[in-house]
Amino acid sequence: MQLIDTHVHINFSAFESDLEALRDRWQEAGVVQLVHSCVTPEEYPQIAALADRFEELYFAVGLHPLDAHQWTPNSASQIRQLAQSHPKVVAIGETGLDFYKADNRSQQQQALFAQLEIAQALNKPVIIHCRDAAAVLADQLRDFWAKMGQVRGVMHCWGGEPQETQWFLDLGFYISFSGTVTFKKATQIQESCQLCPSDRLLIETDCPFLSPVPKRGKRNEPAHVRYVAEQVARLRGVSLEDLARQTTQNARSLFGLPQRTLDSSPGLAQSWTKE
C-alpha cells in the first residue's frame, strides 16, 4: 500500500535534529512521495536541498497569505523564476486568503491573483490556503476563471462547511484533508470529506502542525498521514487500501508525480504497527 502526503513543512526547525529518522518512519508507514509546501520564496534554497536529498520529495514555490505583507513588485518574477529553476517544483503556493489572522485583504488578494497567473502560465497547480475567507476566495477564483481561464489546484488542510466545499469542487479543485478530520468535534470537515468525489480527494499532514488522533498535541510528521487515511476511509465506508490507491492516484494526477513502487524506496516496510 502506498500513501502520498500532499502537504508538509519538514524544513521547519522542529525537524532539524532527526530528518533521517523522520524519513525512516514515513517509509515504514507506506509514504512513497511527499509534496513540500512553501511559505515564502526565501525558503527555496532550503526546500530544494531537501528535495535533492530525498528522492521522494517534491515541492512548491510561493508566498503564504499571512506573509502577503512581504509582496513587492519583484515577487511575481522571483516566484516564476524559482518555479522554473528546479525539475521537482510541481506547484505554486501555498497562496490563498486568511482573514482569521490578518486583515490586509487587498495585499492578500493581489498576491493570490499574481500567483494564479504564474500557475496558469507555467501549467502548474496551485496550493490554496483558506481560513475565514471562503466566500471572498470563491468569488476571486470565479472572476479569475472568467477573465483569465481556469487553474488546477487543491484546497489544502480543508476546514470549510459542506456548502463551501461544493463551491471549490465546482471550480474544479481537489480537496485535501489533514489531521483535523480525525478531531471529534470536526463534524463539518467530516461531512465535507464524505461528499467529496473520490477522484478529487487528497490527504496530508501539514506537519509539523495539526497532529491527528491519536497523536494530537504532539509534533506532527509525514508518517502520521496514515491516521488521516484511516479516518477518511472510515468516514467514506471504504477500505484503507482502496482509499490509499485512490488518493495516491489523485496526487500523481494533480501534481504530475512519477510512479514509484515499494522496490524503489529502500527500506520501505510493507506493514504498519500503531504505537
mmCIF file of C-alpha atoms in Angstrom, residues 107-259:
data_model
loop_
_atom_site.group_PDB
_atom_site.id
_atom_site.type_symbol
_atom_site.label_atom_id
_atom_site.label_comp_id
_atom_site.label_asym_id
_atom_site.label_seq_id
_atom_site.Cartn_x
_atom_site.Cartn_y
_atom_site.Cartn_z
ATOM 1 C CA GLN A 107 -2.452 42.631 -0.300
ATOM 2 C CA GLN A 108 -3.517 39.002 0.049
ATOM 3 C CA GLN A 109 -5.762 39.223 -2.993
ATOM 4 C CA GLN A 110 -3.034 40.874 -5.059
ATOM 5 C CA ALA A 111 -0.538 38.146 -4.156
ATOM 6 C CA LEU A 112 -3.105 35.427 -4.868
ATOM 7 C CA PHE A 113 -4.015 36.840 -8.293
ATOM 8 C CA ALA A 114 -0.371 37.091 -9.296
ATOM 9 C CA GLN A 115 0.362 33.519 -8.207
ATOM 10 C CA LEU A 116 -2.674 32.242 -10.099
ATOM 11 C CA GLU A 117 -1.237 33.935 -13.190
ATOM 12 C CA ILE A 118 2.117 32.223 -12.638
ATOM 13 C CA ALA A 119 0.489 28.827 -12.173
ATOM 14 C CA GLN A 120 -1.512 29.264 -15.344
ATOM 15 C CA ALA A 121 1.488 30.427 -17.363
ATOM 16 C CA LEU A 122 3.628 27.502 -16.170
ATOM 17 C CA ASN A 123 0.796 24.942 -16.276
ATOM 18 C CA LYS A 124 1.265 24.047 -12.625
ATOM 19 C CA PRO A 125 -1.409 23.572 -9.955
ATOM 20 C CA VAL A 126 -1.858 25.955 -7.042
ATOM 21 C CA ILE A 127 -1.888 25.000 -3.382
ATOM 22 C CA ILE A 128 -4.574 27.133 -1.721
ATOM 23 C CA HIS A 129 -4.757 28.072 1.968
ATOM 24 C CA CYS A 130 -8.167 29.390 3.030
ATOM 25 C CA ARG A 131 -9.259 30.449 6.503
ATOM 26 C CA ASP A 132 -12.362 32.529 7.235
ATOM 27 C CA ALA A 133 -12.315 33.667 3.619
ATOM 28 C CA ALA A 134 -14.197 31.064 1.584
ATOM 29 C CA ALA A 135 -16.813 33.348 0.029
ATOM 30 C CA VAL A 136 -14.307 36.031 -0.994
ATOM 31 C CA LEU A 137 -11.879 33.407 -2.277
ATOM 32 C CA ALA A 138 -14.529 31.624 -4.329
ATOM 33 C CA ASP A 139 -15.596 34.944 -5.868
ATOM 34 C CA GLN A 140 -11.996 35.859 -6.705
ATOM 35 C CA LEU A 141 -11.394 32.478 -8.307
ATOM 36 C CA ARG A 142 -14.608 32.698 -10.332
ATOM 37 C CA ASP A 143 -13.553 36.148 -11.508
ATOM 38 C CA PHE A 144 -10.110 34.862 -12.492
ATOM 39 C CA TRP A 145 -11.634 31.889 -14.298
ATOM 40 C CA ALA A 146 -13.942 34.212 -16.253
ATOM 41 C CA LYS A 147 -11.221 36.690 -17.238
ATOM 42 C CA MET A 148 -8.099 34.545 -17.474
ATOM 43 C CA GLY A 149 -9.174 30.909 -17.634
ATOM 44 C CA GLN A 150 -9.096 28.015 -15.184
ATOM 45 C CA VAL A 151 -6.188 26.930 -12.984
ATOM 46 C CA ARG A 152 -5.834 23.489 -11.421
ATOM 47 C CA GLY A 153 -5.288 23.219 -7.697
ATOM 48 C CA VAL A 154 -6.068 21.931 -4.232
ATOM 49 C CA MET A 155 -7.767 23.395 -1.195
ATOM 50 C CA HIS A 156 -5.264 22.218 1.378
ATOM 51 C CA CYS A 157 -5.972 21.333 5.025
ATOM 52 C CA TRP A 158 -9.615 21.934 4.249
ATOM 53 C CA GLY A 159 -11.800 23.038 7.153
ATOM 54 C CA GLY A 160 -14.824 24.569 5.494
ATOM 55 C CA GLU A 161 -18.524 23.816 5.557
ATOM 56 C CA PRO A 162 -20.011 21.370 3.047
ATOM 57 C CA GLN A 163 -21.591 24.225 1.068
ATOM 58 C CA GLU A 164 -18.209 25.918 0.789
ATOM 59 C CA THR A 165 -16.616 22.626 -0.176
ATOM 60 C CA GLN A 166 -19.042 22.376 -3.076
ATOM 61 C CA TRP A 167 -18.074 25.865 -4.298
ATOM 62 C CA PHE A 168 -14.484 24.766 -4.763
ATOM 63 C CA LEU A 169 -15.405 21.398 -6.206
ATOM 64 C CA ASP A 170 -17.494 23.265 -8.775
ATOM 65 C CA LEU A 171 -14.382 25.306 -9.608
ATOM 66 C CA GLY A 172 -12.525 22.073 -10.333
ATOM 67 C CA PHE A 173 -10.401 21.916 -7.196
ATOM 68 C CA TYR A 174 -9.184 18.897 -5.313
ATOM 69 C CA ILE A 175 -9.913 18.891 -1.570
ATOM 70 C CA SER A 176 -7.205 17.769 0.858
ATOM 71 C CA PHE A 177 -7.930 16.638 4.403
ATOM 72 C CA SER A 178 -5.452 16.801 7.270
ATOM 73 C CA GLY A 179 -5.384 15.632 10.881
ATOM 74 C CA THR A 180 -8.349 17.879 11.657
ATOM 75 C CA VAL A 181 -10.632 15.290 10.056
ATOM 76 C CA THR A 182 -9.828 12.983 12.998
ATOM 77 C CA PHE A 183 -10.919 15.512 15.640
ATOM 78 C CA LYS A 184 -14.097 14.518 17.470
ATOM 79 C CA LYS A 185 -15.868 17.862 17.064
ATOM 80 C CA ALA A 186 -14.867 18.432 13.424
ATOM 81 C CA THR A 187 -18.281 17.386 12.116
ATOM 82 C CA GLN A 188 -18.370 19.851 9.211
ATOM 83 C CA ILE A 189 -14.966 18.732 7.994
ATOM 84 C CA GLN A 190 -16.102 15.121 8.235
ATOM 85 C CA GLU A 191 -19.264 15.916 6.261
ATOM 86 C CA SER A 192 -17.156 17.611 3.589
ATOM 87 C CA CYS A 193 -14.952 14.526 3.474
ATOM 88 C CA GLN A 194 -17.978 12.350 2.827
ATOM 89 C CA LEU A 195 -19.341 14.498 -0.012
ATOM 90 C CA CYS A 196 -16.040 14.924 -1.885
ATOM 91 C CA PRO A 197 -15.909 12.853 -5.099
ATOM 92 C CA SER A 198 -13.352 10.052 -4.961
ATOM 93 C CA ASP A 199 -11.353 11.472 -7.852
ATOM 94 C CA ARG A 200 -10.879 14.855 -6.098
ATOM 95 C CA LEU A 201 -9.791 13.603 -2.696
ATOM 96 C CA LEU A 202 -6.315 14.096 -1.199
ATOM 97 C CA ILE A 203 -4.715 13.549 2.210
ATOM 98 C CA GLU A 204 -1.962 15.450 4.013
ATOM 99 C CA THR A 205 -0.403 16.165 7.382
ATOM 100 C CA ASP A 206 0.506 19.884 7.127
ATOM 101 C CA CYS A 207 3.264 18.830 9.514
ATOM 102 C CA PRO A 208 4.522 19.878 11.995
ATOM 103 C CA PHE A 209 1.012 21.202 12.724
ATOM 104 C CA LEU A 210 -2.337 19.548 13.474
ATOM 105 C CA SER A 211 -1.346 16.054 14.535
ATOM 106 C CA PRO A 212 -4.195 13.610 14.040
ATOM 107 C CA VAL A 213 -5.744 11.497 16.748
ATOM 108 C CA PRO A 214 -4.092 9.500 18.382
ATOM 109 C CA LYS A 215 -1.046 11.816 18.139
ATOM 110 C CA ARG A 216 -2.908 15.041 18.844
ATOM 111 C CA GLY A 217 -0.870 17.510 20.866
ATOM 112 C CA LYS A 218 2.448 16.098 19.659
ATOM 113 C CA ARG A 219 4.642 17.157 16.765
ATOM 114 C CA ASN A 220 3.079 16.052 13.506
ATOM 115 C CA GLU A 221 5.135 14.269 10.834
ATOM 116 C CA PRO A 222 4.592 12.611 7.427
ATOM 117 C CA ALA A 223 4.199 9.106 8.869
ATOM 118 C CA HIS A 224 1.033 10.303 10.590
ATOM 119 C CA VAL A 225 -0.753 10.711 7.264
ATOM 120 C CA ARG A 226 -1.612 7.049 7.781
ATOM 121 C CA TYR A 227 -4.003 8.059 10.595
ATOM 122 C CA VAL A 228 -5.634 10.617 8.305
ATOM 123 C CA ALA A 229 -6.082 7.947 5.639
ATOM 124 C CA GLU A 230 -7.621 5.541 8.154
ATOM 125 C CA GLN A 231 -10.176 8.124 9.306
ATOM 126 C CA VAL A 232 -11.070 9.214 5.777
ATOM 127 C CA ALA A 233 -11.573 5.579 4.812
ATOM 128 C CA ARG A 234 -13.869 5.039 7.815
ATOM 129 C CA LEU A 235 -15.925 8.134 7.030
ATOM 130 C CA ARG A 236 -16.345 7.115 3.411
ATOM 131 C CA GLY A 237 -17.020 3.437 4.116
ATOM 132 C CA VAL A 238 -14.159 2.105 2.009
ATOM 133 C CA SER A 239 -11.115 0.002 2.766
ATOM 134 C CA LEU A 240 -7.856 1.670 3.704
ATOM 135 C CA GLU A 241 -6.218 0.036 0.696
ATOM 136 C CA ASP A 242 -8.801 1.469 -1.714
ATOM 137 C CA LEU A 243 -8.541 4.901 -0.104
ATOM 138 C CA ALA A 244 -4.754 4.820 -0.372
ATOM 139 C CA ARG A 245 -4.898 3.730 -4.004
ATOM 140 C CA GLN A 246 -7.348 6.470 -4.970
ATOM 141 C CA THR A 247 -5.643 9.338 -3.130
ATOM 142 C CA THR A 248 -2.238 8.291 -4.436
ATOM 143 C CA GLN A 249 -3.586 8.254 -7.984
ATOM 144 C CA ASN A 250 -5.202 11.666 -7.417
ATOM 145 C CA ALA A 251 -1.993 13.209 -6.060
ATOM 146 C CA ARG A 252 0.007 11.935 -9.011
ATOM 147 C CA SER A 253 -2.599 13.235 -11.424
ATOM 148 C CA LEU A 254 -2.727 16.730 -9.908
ATOM 149 C CA PHE A 255 0.983 17.234 -9.277
ATOM 150 C CA GLY A 256 2.365 15.180 -12.157
ATOM 151 C CA LEU A 257 4.324 12.916 -9.822
ATOM 152 C CA PRO A 258 6.038 9.856 -11.309
ATOM 153 C CA GLN A 259 5.030 6.340 -10.398
#
